[in-house]
mmCIF file of C-alpha atoms and ligand atoms in Angstrom:
data_model
loop_
_atom_site.group_PDB
_atom_site.id
_atom_site.type_symbol
_atom_site.label_atom_id
_atom_site.label_comp_id
_atom_site.label_asym_id
_atom_site.label_seq_id
_atom_site.Cartn_x
_atom_site.Cartn_y
_atom_site.Cartn_z
ATOM 1 C CA MET A 1260 -3.096 -26.867 0.630
ATOM 2 C CA ILE A 1261 -2.817 -23.950 2.197
ATOM 3 C CA TYR A 1262 -4.573 -20.491 1.478
ATOM 4 C CA ASN A 1263 -3.353 -18.369 4.206
ATOM 5 C CA THR A 1264 0.206 -17.936 4.710
ATOM 6 C CA PHE A 1265 0.205 -17.465 8.832
ATOM 7 C CA ALA A 1266 -0.961 -21.437 7.689
ATOM 8 C CA LEU A 1267 -3.640 -20.937 10.441
ATOM 9 C CA PRO A 1268 -6.823 -23.770 10.592
ATOM 10 C CA ALA A 1269 -9.660 -22.238 8.843
ATOM 11 C CA THR A 1270 -13.519 -22.471 7.861
ATOM 12 C CA ALA A 1271 -15.957 -21.085 5.589
ATOM 13 C CA ASP A 1272 -19.704 -21.821 4.942
ATOM 14 C CA ARG A 1273 -18.490 -21.597 1.530
ATOM 15 C CA TYR A 1274 -15.317 -21.970 -0.543
ATOM 16 C CA LEU A 1275 -15.275 -21.187 -4.161
ATOM 17 C CA VAL A 1276 -12.688 -20.883 -6.624
ATOM 18 C CA VAL A 1277 -13.035 -18.451 -9.995
ATOM 19 C CA THR A 1278 -11.593 -19.127 -13.381
ATOM 20 C CA ASP A 1279 -13.389 -17.111 -15.930
ATOM 21 C CA LYS A 1280 -15.665 -13.995 -15.664
ATOM 22 C CA GLN A 1281 -18.540 -15.088 -16.237
ATOM 23 C CA GLN A 1282 -18.780 -17.445 -13.851
ATOM 24 C CA LEU A 1283 -18.612 -14.779 -11.486
ATOM 25 C CA LEU A 1284 -21.242 -12.991 -13.343
ATOM 26 C CA ASP A 1285 -23.322 -16.061 -12.593
ATOM 27 C CA LEU A 1286 -22.077 -15.875 -8.671
ATOM 28 C CA ILE A 1287 -23.573 -12.402 -9.138
ATOM 29 C CA ALA A 1288 -26.619 -12.897 -10.836
ATOM 30 C CA GLU A 1289 -27.701 -15.771 -8.488
ATOM 31 C CA GLY A 1290 -27.052 -13.305 -5.454
ATOM 32 C CA SER A 1291 -24.268 -15.226 -4.565
ATOM 33 C CA LEU A 1292 -22.280 -11.959 -2.686
ATOM 34 C CA SER A 1293 -25.238 -10.054 -1.920
ATOM 35 C CA ASN A 1294 -26.592 -11.935 0.285
ATOM 36 C CA THR A 1295 -24.635 -13.268 2.350
ATOM 37 C CA PRO A 1296 -20.625 -11.903 3.428
ATOM 38 C CA PHE A 1297 -17.810 -12.406 1.511
ATOM 39 C CA PHE A 1298 -14.362 -11.721 1.460
ATOM 40 C CA ILE A 1299 -11.534 -12.480 -1.995
ATOM 41 C CA LEU A 1300 -8.544 -14.033 -0.190
ATOM 42 C CA GLY A 1301 -5.645 -13.631 -2.901
ATOM 43 C CA GLY A 1302 -2.369 -15.639 -1.585
ATOM 44 C CA GLY A 1303 -4.072 -15.414 2.214
ATOM 45 C CA SER A 1304 -0.802 -13.488 2.725
ATOM 46 C CA ASN A 1305 -2.116 -10.426 4.450
ATOM 47 C CA VAL A 1306 -4.389 -12.243 6.481
ATOM 48 C CA VAL A 1307 -5.579 -14.591 10.033
ATOM 49 C CA PHE A 1308 -8.490 -16.645 10.540
ATOM 50 C CA THR A 1309 -9.740 -16.383 13.884
ATOM 51 C CA SER A 1310 -12.695 -18.342 14.071
ATOM 52 C CA HIS A 1311 -15.517 -19.781 11.052
ATOM 53 C CA TYR A 1312 -15.994 -17.460 8.128
ATOM 54 C CA ARG A 1313 -19.732 -17.662 7.694
ATOM 55 C CA GLY A 1314 -19.630 -16.106 4.303
ATOM 56 C CA THR A 1315 -18.053 -17.062 1.278
ATOM 57 C CA ILE A 1316 -14.583 -17.228 0.376
ATOM 58 C CA LEU A 1317 -13.663 -16.504 -2.889
ATOM 59 C CA HIS A 1318 -10.632 -17.367 -4.364
ATOM 60 C CA LEU A 1319 -9.907 -16.093 -7.545
ATOM 61 C CA GLU A 1320 -7.907 -18.332 -10.318
ATOM 62 C CA ASN A 1321 -8.275 -16.161 -13.428
ATOM 63 C CA LYS A 1322 -4.489 -15.803 -15.555
ATOM 64 C CA GLY A 1323 -3.004 -14.293 -18.009
ATOM 65 C CA ILE A 1324 -0.470 -11.887 -18.547
ATOM 66 C CA GLN A 1325 -0.201 -9.385 -21.433
ATOM 67 C CA LEU A 1326 1.141 -6.074 -23.631
ATOM 68 C CA LEU A 1327 -1.579 -4.460 -24.226
ATOM 69 C CA GLY A 1328 0.273 -1.537 -26.425
ATOM 70 C CA THR A 1329 2.863 1.237 -25.538
ATOM 71 C CA ASP A 1330 1.585 4.978 -24.198
ATOM 72 C CA SER A 1331 2.258 7.191 -27.933
ATOM 73 C CA SER A 1332 3.463 10.007 -25.388
ATOM 74 C CA THR A 1333 5.665 8.538 -23.142
ATOM 75 C CA GLY A 1334 6.799 5.870 -24.174
ATOM 76 C CA ASP A 1335 5.353 3.661 -21.503
ATOM 77 C CA LEU A 1336 4.484 0.032 -21.479
ATOM 78 C CA LEU A 1337 1.084 -0.834 -20.840
ATOM 79 C CA ILE A 1338 0.787 -4.560 -19.180
ATOM 80 C CA VAL A 1339 -1.901 -5.369 -18.279
ATOM 81 C CA ALA A 1340 -2.472 -8.795 -15.546
ATOM 82 C CA ALA A 1341 -5.087 -10.668 -14.392
ATOM 83 C CA ALA A 1342 -5.975 -10.894 -10.549
ATOM 84 C CA GLY A 1343 -5.515 -14.321 -10.145
ATOM 85 C CA GLU A 1344 -2.063 -13.938 -11.461
ATOM 86 C CA GLU A 1345 0.750 -14.910 -8.418
ATOM 87 C CA TRP A 1346 2.914 -11.478 -7.937
ATOM 88 C CA ASP A 1347 6.174 -12.361 -8.050
ATOM 89 C CA ALA A 1348 5.241 -14.569 -11.555
ATOM 90 C CA PHE A 1349 4.412 -11.826 -12.725
ATOM 91 C CA VAL A 1350 7.463 -8.989 -11.196
ATOM 92 C CA HIS A 1351 9.635 -11.756 -12.471
ATOM 93 C CA HIS A 1352 7.469 -12.277 -16.064
ATOM 94 C CA CYS A 1353 7.949 -8.174 -16.240
ATOM 95 C CA ILE A 1354 11.538 -9.217 -15.799
ATOM 96 C CA ALA A 1355 12.508 -11.303 -18.263
ATOM 97 C CA ASN A 1356 10.566 -9.616 -21.286
ATOM 98 C CA HIS A 1357 12.153 -6.045 -20.808
ATOM 99 C CA TRP A 1358 9.573 -4.136 -18.695
ATOM 100 C CA HIS A 1359 10.358 -2.651 -15.998
ATOM 101 C CA GLY A 1360 10.209 -1.035 -12.808
ATOM 102 C CA ALA A 1361 7.935 -4.079 -10.647
ATOM 103 C CA GLU A 1362 12.051 -5.327 -9.656
ATOM 104 C CA ASN A 1363 12.093 -3.950 -6.144
ATOM 105 C CA LEU A 1364 8.554 -5.705 -5.469
ATOM 106 C CA THR A 1365 10.103 -9.165 -6.544
ATOM 107 C CA ALA A 1366 9.817 -11.998 -3.733
ATOM 108 C CA ILE A 1367 6.234 -10.380 -2.056
ATOM 109 C CA PRO A 1368 3.745 -13.227 -1.813
ATOM 110 C CA GLY A 1369 0.583 -12.529 -2.855
ATOM 111 C CA THR A 1370 -1.894 -11.813 -6.542
ATOM 112 C CA VAL A 1371 -1.469 -9.805 -8.652
ATOM 113 C CA GLY A 1372 -5.446 -8.662 -7.734
ATOM 114 C CA ALA A 1373 -4.443 -7.558 -3.841
ATOM 115 C CA SER A 1374 -1.197 -4.920 -5.563
ATOM 116 C CA PRO A 1375 -4.060 -2.286 -5.403
ATOM 117 C CA VAL A 1376 -6.023 -2.968 -2.618
ATOM 118 C CA GLN A 1377 -3.132 -2.938 -0.017
ATOM 119 C CA ASN A 1378 -1.150 -0.705 -1.577
ATOM 120 C CA VAL A 1379 2.268 -3.359 -1.478
ATOM 121 C CA GLY A 1380 5.170 -1.738 -1.036
ATOM 122 C CA ALA A 1381 8.600 -2.261 -0.377
ATOM 123 C CA TYR A 1382 12.037 -1.481 -1.042
ATOM 124 C CA GLY A 1383 11.427 2.194 -1.953
ATOM 125 C CA ILE A 1384 8.832 0.873 -4.533
ATOM 126 C CA GLU A 1385 4.533 0.454 -4.177
ATOM 127 C CA ALA A 1386 2.597 -0.584 -6.184
ATOM 128 C CA LYS A 1387 0.917 2.766 -6.873
ATOM 129 C CA ASP A 1388 3.907 3.940 -8.468
ATOM 130 C CA ILE A 1389 3.851 1.552 -11.450
ATOM 131 C CA ILE A 1390 -0.228 0.370 -11.499
ATOM 132 C CA HIS A 1391 -1.807 2.999 -14.310
ATOM 133 C CA SER A 1392 -5.395 1.049 -13.264
ATOM 134 C CA VAL A 1393 -7.744 -1.358 -11.884
ATOM 135 C CA ARG A 1394 -10.850 -3.363 -13.617
ATOM 136 C CA THR A 1395 -13.202 -4.154 -11.086
ATOM 137 C CA ILE A 1396 -16.291 -5.733 -11.152
ATOM 138 C CA HIS A 1397 -18.996 -4.444 -8.925
ATOM 139 C CA ALA A 1398 -20.276 -7.315 -6.320
ATOM 140 C CA GLU A 1399 -24.034 -6.299 -6.849
ATOM 141 C CA THR A 1400 -24.798 -5.369 -10.008
ATOM 142 C CA GLY A 1401 -21.582 -7.116 -11.667
ATOM 143 C CA ARG A 1402 -20.593 -3.945 -13.483
ATOM 144 C CA GLU A 1403 -17.313 -3.466 -14.694
ATOM 145 C CA ARG A 1404 -15.890 -0.385 -13.510
ATOM 146 C CA ILE A 1405 -12.003 0.979 -14.307
ATOM 147 C CA PHE A 1406 -10.777 3.213 -11.892
ATOM 148 C CA THR A 1407 -7.637 5.345 -12.668
ATOM 149 C CA ASN A 1408 -4.827 5.631 -10.889
ATOM 150 C CA ALA A 1409 -5.583 8.500 -9.466
ATOM 151 C CA GLU A 1410 -9.269 7.358 -8.424
ATOM 152 C CA CYS A 1411 -7.413 4.885 -6.728
ATOM 153 C CA HIS A 1412 -6.984 7.300 -3.405
ATOM 154 C CA PHE A 1413 -3.900 4.683 -2.280
ATOM 155 C CA GLY A 1414 -2.270 5.475 0.902
ATOM 156 C CA TYR A 1415 0.588 3.369 2.477
ATOM 157 C CA ARG A 1416 -0.511 -0.190 2.213
ATOM 158 C CA THR A 1417 -4.343 1.181 1.742
ATOM 159 C CA SER A 1418 -6.449 2.750 -1.053
ATOM 160 C CA ILE A 1419 -10.655 2.642 -1.991
ATOM 161 C CA PHE A 1420 -11.073 -0.879 -2.251
ATOM 162 C CA LYS A 1421 -9.589 -1.117 1.870
ATOM 163 C CA GLU A 1422 -11.851 2.163 2.743
ATOM 164 C CA GLU A 1423 -14.354 4.027 1.103
ATOM 165 C CA LEU A 1424 -15.270 0.534 -1.282
ATOM 166 C CA LYS A 1425 -14.217 -2.324 0.611
ATOM 167 C CA GLY A 1426 -16.557 -4.992 -0.584
ATOM 168 C CA GLN A 1427 -18.304 -3.129 -2.825
ATOM 169 C CA TYR A 1428 -15.572 -4.177 -5.744
ATOM 170 C CA ILE A 1429 -13.489 -7.375 -6.889
ATOM 171 C CA VAL A 1430 -10.645 -6.276 -8.804
ATOM 172 C CA TRP A 1431 -10.144 -8.843 -12.256
ATOM 173 C CA SER A 1432 -7.214 -7.116 -13.379
ATOM 174 C CA VAL A 1433 -4.658 -4.016 -13.095
ATOM 175 C CA THR A 1434 -2.807 -2.683 -15.723
ATOM 176 C CA PHE A 1435 0.838 -1.412 -15.021
ATOM 177 C CA ARG A 1436 2.750 1.373 -16.858
ATOM 178 C CA LEU A 1437 6.036 -0.103 -16.867
ATOM 179 C CA HIS A 1438 9.042 1.179 -18.818
ATOM 180 C CA PRO A 1439 11.107 -0.492 -22.147
ATOM 181 C CA VAL A 1440 14.571 1.506 -20.655
ATOM 182 C CA PHE A 1441 15.855 0.720 -17.215
ATOM 183 C CA THR A 1442 16.287 2.957 -14.226
ATOM 184 C CA PRO A 1443 16.981 1.281 -11.063
ATOM 185 C CA SER A 1444 15.150 2.763 -8.199
ATOM 186 C CA ILE A 1445 18.437 1.909 -5.343
ATOM 187 C CA GLN A 1446 18.071 4.789 -3.006
ATOM 188 C CA TYR A 1447 15.977 2.694 -0.024
ATOM 189 C CA LYS A 1448 19.327 2.390 2.156
ATOM 190 C CA ALA A 1449 19.105 -1.072 2.684
ATOM 191 C CA LEU A 1450 18.912 -1.685 -0.256
ATOM 192 C CA SER A 1451 22.145 1.198 -1.681
ATOM 193 C CA ASP A 1452 24.310 -1.358 1.574
ATOM 194 C CA ALA A 1453 23.660 -4.337 -0.178
ATOM 195 C CA LEU A 1454 24.136 -3.224 -3.710
ATOM 196 C CA SER A 1455 27.741 -1.795 -2.470
ATOM 197 C CA ALA A 1456 28.810 -4.470 -0.244
ATOM 198 C CA ALA A 1457 28.808 -6.021 -3.545
ATOM 199 C CA GLY A 1458 30.358 -4.082 -5.350
ATOM 200 C CA ILE A 1459 27.291 -3.164 -7.817
ATOM 201 C CA SER A 1460 27.421 0.342 -8.884
ATOM 202 C CA LYS A 1461 25.020 -0.258 -11.794
ATOM 203 C CA PRO A 1462 22.720 -3.551 -11.540
ATOM 204 C CA THR A 1463 20.986 -5.787 -13.974
ATOM 205 C CA PRO A 1464 16.965 -5.567 -13.699
ATOM 206 C CA SER A 1465 18.334 -9.529 -12.090
ATOM 207 C CA GLN A 1466 20.679 -8.344 -10.411
ATOM 208 C CA LEU A 1467 18.546 -6.179 -8.316
ATOM 209 C CA ALA A 1468 15.693 -8.394 -8.001
ATOM 210 C CA ASP A 1469 17.941 -10.744 -6.720
ATOM 211 C CA THR A 1470 19.570 -8.688 -4.141
ATOM 212 C CA ILE A 1471 16.444 -7.563 -2.749
ATOM 213 C CA ALA A 1472 15.054 -10.757 -2.580
ATOM 214 C CA ALA A 1473 18.627 -11.886 -0.715
ATOM 215 C CA LEU A 1474 17.906 -8.577 1.550
ATOM 216 C CA ARG A 1475 14.012 -9.557 1.840
ATOM 217 C CA TRP A 1476 14.759 -13.584 2.964
ATOM 218 C CA SER A 1477 17.058 -12.285 5.244
ATOM 219 C CA LYS A 1478 14.910 -10.921 7.432
ATOM 220 C CA LEU A 1479 12.005 -12.438 6.531
ATOM 221 C CA PRO A 1480 10.334 -15.854 7.185
ATOM 222 C CA ARG A 1481 9.760 -18.200 4.182
ATOM 223 C CA PRO A 1482 5.776 -19.241 4.031
ATOM 224 C CA GLU A 1483 6.767 -22.753 3.227
ATOM 225 C CA GLU A 1484 8.842 -23.019 6.211
ATOM 226 C CA THR A 1485 7.331 -21.016 9.069
ATOM 227 C CA GLY A 1486 3.913 -19.225 9.052
ATOM 228 C CA SER A 1487 3.576 -15.385 8.679
ATOM 229 C CA ALA A 1488 1.200 -12.280 7.251
ATOM 230 C CA GLY A 1489 4.466 -11.023 6.758
ATOM 231 C CA SER A 1490 4.662 -6.974 8.409
ATOM 232 C CA PHE A 1491 2.171 -7.751 11.290
ATOM 233 C CA PHE A 1492 1.823 -4.335 11.904
ATOM 234 C CA LYS A 1493 1.693 -0.879 9.382
ATOM 235 C CA ASN A 1494 4.678 1.552 10.324
ATOM 236 C CA PRO A 1495 2.842 4.325 12.560
ATOM 237 C CA ILE A 1496 3.105 8.125 11.866
ATOM 238 C CA VAL A 1497 3.560 10.708 14.573
ATOM 239 C CA THR A 1498 3.593 14.040 14.751
ATOM 240 C CA SER A 1499 7.009 16.296 14.380
ATOM 241 C CA GLN A 1500 6.259 17.305 18.229
ATOM 242 C CA HIS A 1501 5.557 13.619 19.209
ATOM 243 C CA TYR A 1502 9.456 12.615 17.601
ATOM 244 C CA GLU A 1503 11.137 15.540 19.046
ATOM 245 C CA GLN A 1504 10.056 14.023 21.904
ATOM 246 C CA LEU A 1505 11.069 10.328 21.964
ATOM 247 C CA LYS A 1506 14.185 10.655 19.305
ATOM 248 C CA ALA A 1507 15.310 12.890 22.387
ATOM 249 C CA GLN A 1508 13.888 9.924 24.416
ATOM 250 C CA TYR A 1509 15.467 7.277 22.237
ATOM 251 C CA PRO A 1510 18.777 8.910 20.219
ATOM 252 C CA ASP A 1511 18.728 6.485 17.746
ATOM 253 C CA ILE A 1512 14.927 5.477 16.832
ATOM 254 C CA VAL A 1513 14.869 4.760 13.348
ATOM 255 C CA ALA A 1514 12.213 7.578 11.859
ATOM 256 C CA TYR A 1515 11.809 8.824 8.343
ATOM 257 C CA PRO A 1516 10.592 12.452 7.259
ATOM 258 C CA VAL A 1517 6.911 12.269 5.707
ATOM 259 C CA THR A 1518 4.724 15.062 4.721
ATOM 260 C CA ASP A 1519 2.476 15.027 7.838
ATOM 261 C CA GLY A 1520 5.440 14.320 10.508
ATOM 262 C CA TYR A 1521 7.611 10.966 10.967
ATOM 263 C CA LYS A 1522 6.961 7.540 10.305
ATOM 264 C CA LEU A 1523 8.469 5.545 13.181
ATOM 265 C CA ALA A 1524 9.726 1.674 12.720
ATOM 266 C CA ALA A 1525 7.385 -0.113 13.772
ATOM 267 C CA GLY A 1526 9.833 -2.725 14.011
ATOM 268 C CA TRP A 1527 12.284 -0.864 16.259
ATOM 269 C CA LEU A 1528 9.760 0.148 18.561
ATOM 270 C CA ILE A 1529 8.504 -3.785 19.268
ATOM 271 C CA GLU A 1530 12.769 -4.376 19.595
ATOM 272 C CA HIS A 1531 13.209 -2.162 22.006
ATOM 273 C CA ALA A 1532 9.760 -2.925 23.797
ATOM 274 C CA GLY A 1533 10.900 -6.363 24.371
ATOM 275 C CA TRP A 1534 9.554 -8.290 22.099
ATOM 276 C CA LYS A 1535 11.622 -9.562 19.471
ATOM 277 C CA GLY A 1536 11.856 -13.179 19.619
ATOM 278 C CA ARG A 1537 9.750 -13.782 22.554
ATOM 279 C CA SER A 1538 5.955 -15.552 23.055
ATOM 280 C CA LEU A 1539 2.402 -16.063 23.847
ATOM 281 C CA GLY A 1540 1.417 -19.460 23.153
ATOM 282 C CA ARG A 1541 2.227 -20.799 19.816
ATOM 283 C CA CYS A 1542 2.631 -17.479 18.595
ATOM 284 C CA GLY A 1543 6.421 -15.521 18.415
ATOM 285 C CA VAL A 1544 7.237 -12.096 17.547
ATOM 286 C CA TYR A 1545 9.679 -13.183 14.328
ATOM 287 C CA HIS A 1546 13.933 -13.180 16.035
ATOM 288 C CA LYS A 1547 15.055 -11.196 12.925
ATOM 289 C CA GLN A 1548 12.614 -8.832 12.140
ATOM 290 C CA ALA A 1549 10.206 -7.586 14.956
ATOM 291 C CA LEU A 1550 8.061 -6.812 12.548
ATOM 292 C CA VAL A 1551 6.591 -10.124 12.130
ATOM 293 C CA LEU A 1552 4.434 -12.423 13.902
ATOM 294 C CA VAL A 1553 4.957 -16.099 13.219
ATOM 295 C CA ASN A 1554 3.202 -19.447 13.905
ATOM 296 C CA LEU A 1555 5.549 -21.535 15.937
ATOM 297 C CA GLY A 1556 3.559 -24.962 15.623
ATOM 298 C CA GLY A 1557 -0.179 -25.341 15.696
ATOM 299 C CA CYS A 1558 -1.034 -21.832 16.520
ATOM 300 C CA THR A 1559 -4.714 -20.381 16.264
ATOM 301 C CA GLY A 1560 -5.524 -16.451 14.730
ATOM 302 C CA ASP A 1561 -6.878 -16.390 18.453
ATOM 303 C CA GLU A 1562 -3.437 -16.756 20.146
ATOM 304 C CA VAL A 1563 -1.707 -14.107 16.596
ATOM 305 C CA VAL A 1564 -4.268 -11.828 17.958
ATOM 306 C CA ALA A 1565 -3.353 -11.808 22.108
ATOM 307 C CA LEU A 1566 0.291 -11.918 20.715
ATOM 308 C CA ALA A 1567 -0.803 -8.514 19.303
ATOM 309 C CA ASN A 1568 -2.519 -6.753 21.108
ATOM 310 C CA ALA A 1569 0.111 -7.778 24.370
ATOM 311 C CA VAL A 1570 2.642 -5.975 21.618
ATOM 312 C CA THR A 1571 0.452 -3.112 21.095
ATOM 313 C CA ALA A 1572 -0.439 -3.073 24.732
ATOM 314 C CA ASP A 1573 3.697 -2.572 25.562
ATOM 315 C CA VAL A 1574 4.420 -0.456 22.609
ATOM 316 C CA ARG A 1575 1.546 1.952 23.525
ATOM 317 C CA GLN A 1576 2.775 2.198 27.036
ATOM 318 C CA ARG A 1577 6.516 2.807 26.230
ATOM 319 C CA PHE A 1578 6.524 5.265 23.456
ATOM 320 C CA GLY A 1579 2.660 6.769 23.700
ATOM 321 C CA VAL A 1580 2.287 5.057 19.851
ATOM 322 C CA THR A 1581 -0.482 3.334 19.182
ATOM 323 C CA LEU A 1582 0.592 0.569 16.190
ATOM 324 C CA GLU A 1583 -2.115 -0.319 13.825
ATOM 325 C CA LYS A 1584 -2.796 -4.391 11.761
ATOM 326 C CA GLU A 1585 -2.011 -3.775 8.589
ATOM 327 C CA ALA A 1586 -3.038 -7.378 8.262
ATOM 328 C CA ILE A 1587 -7.159 -8.213 8.139
ATOM 329 C CA ILE A 1588 -8.439 -10.393 10.926
ATOM 330 C CA LEU A 1589 -11.488 -12.439 9.583
HETATM 331 N N1 EPU B 821 14.176 -2.764 12.451
HETATM 332 C C1 EPU B 821 14.696 -2.851 13.712
HETATM 333 N N2 EPU B 821 14.283 -4.011 14.599
HETATM 334 C C2 EPU B 821 13.369 -5.103 13.503
HETATM 335 C C3 EPU B 821 13.155 -4.381 12.909
HETATM 336 C C4 EPU B 821 13.691 -3.672 12.657
HETATM 337 O O1 EPU B 821 15.371 -1.972 14.351
HETATM 338 O O2 EPU B 821 12.895 -5.586 14.507
HETATM 339 C C5 EPU B 821 14.374 -1.075 12.165
HETATM 340 C C6 EPU B 821 15.615 -0.989 11.269
HETATM 341 O O3 EPU B 821 16.976 -1.555 11.659
HETATM 342 C C7 EPU B 821 15.360 -0.255 10.289
HETATM 343 C C8 EPU B 821 13.929 -0.446 9.934
HETATM 344 O O4 EPU B 821 13.978 -0.419 11.141
HETATM 345 O O5 EPU B 821 15.800 0.627 10.601
HETATM 346 C C9 EPU B 821 12.920 -0.634 9.047
HETATM 347 O O6 EPU B 821 13.344 -1.780 8.596
HETATM 348 P P1 EPU B 821 13.309 -3.298 7.617
HETATM 349 O O7 EPU B 821 14.023 -1.749 6.231
HETATM 350 O O8 EPU B 821 13.282 -4.512 7.062
HETATM 351 O O9 EPU B 821 11.540 -2.722 7.237
HETATM 352 P P2 EPU B 821 10.513 -1.832 7.661
HETATM 353 O O10 EPU B 821 9.984 -0.795 7.762
HETATM 354 O O11 EPU B 821 10.442 -3.832 8.865
HETATM 355 C C10 EPU B 821 8.539 -2.027 4.785
HETATM 356 C C11 EPU B 821 7.437 -2.636 5.574
HETATM 357 C C12 EPU B 821 8.347 -4.059 4.355
HETATM 358 C C13 EPU B 821 9.274 -4.156 3.394
HETATM 359 C C14 EPU B 821 10.411 -3.687 4.179
HETATM 360 C C15 EPU B 821 11.219 -3.239 2.791
HETATM 361 C C16 EPU B 821 5.756 -2.021 6.276
HETATM 362 C C17 EPU B 821 4.762 -2.490 7.361
HETATM 363 N N3 EPU B 821 6.867 -3.040 5.793
HETATM 364 O O12 EPU B 821 9.256 -3.096 6.353
HETATM 365 O O13 EPU B 821 6.905 -5.033 3.921
HETATM 366 O O14 EPU B 821 9.743 -5.386 3.270
HETATM 367 O O15 EPU B 821 9.740 -2.145 4.543
HETATM 368 O O16 EPU B 821 10.776 -2.075 1.997
HETATM 369 O O17 EPU B 821 5.993 -0.925 5.598
HETATM 370 C C18 EPU B 821 4.925 -6.145 4.271
HETATM 371 O O18 EPU B 821 4.609 -5.140 4.417
HETATM 372 O O19 EPU B 821 4.559 -7.921 4.613
HETATM 373 C C19 EPU B 821 6.589 -5.689 4.291
HETATM 374 C C20 EPU B 821 7.995 -6.840 4.091
#
């Protein structure tokens, strides 16, 4: 069984699988999560193991997806899913039940529990757009706490669980706000282009999800074939002034305006720093999408970090932009 999608060799002092809440509360009561470091492993799709983990790896496998009810004022559907559910199985369960809004997030590896932590996103939608609240358990006291959407402090690929309260709360389940009526979100350029090319102007939920999955797999390696952690870096945000300078020098640079400047396509920067398809040791920059680092066979976590550092240094030197890792390095 591979517990990290990069398929890196990894060991830890302890590896625990938790399927029910009492089991987790017992572990907390015996001090298992407060006396030694712990790390919650979801689908292992965003993590790079570089050395033996001196602590406990906790793998949540609690299951269940349930319609809680309808919000009487908005008509929205509230659906709760256990942290251990596989993300894409959840998305497809929603589509099959005509609960709409999660379609654009199809084919993302990982678990439901990871979705609020790093606010997963793709094709114009982020988890924060559909999350109502997050039920958590405090790792030291075992007390339950529900975070409303606003309390999660969501940002681009981040949240309070990755920042201010890192390592303090264990996400146990997530409640989503979905809709009984399907209103497709198809503004993302690559998506609207793909739909037009297929002659689809009003996609059904399944057509939308299938188009996105095809688009995604045309650029990203399939985890079962090639190890990777998806996007390895975040798309960096630079000031408008910095962007204007870059644009003057590189007219075809890809960027999107955001509130505090411009978000640059890191894949473009890496490609134009000459790294697309190149490798260092047994780790490579994926030839179809430069934002993704791949295991070329037998790669170690140290090789991943070495390549990431080399790419970051070159991008900084050429564009004056510092890339931030999206993947977690352990
Ligand atoms: N680009 C290049 N060269 C490359 C890669 C991309 O020039 O090697 C350019 C593309 O031509 C395009 C632009 O960069 O104009 C954006 O590319 P793409 O649509 O593939 O999206 P991205 O910004 O590279 C982000 C997310 C992905 C998500 C896609 C689609 C991040 C870090 N990554 O990638 O998320 O699937 O948008 O919404 O925000 C993930 O987080 O693991 C992930 C795969």
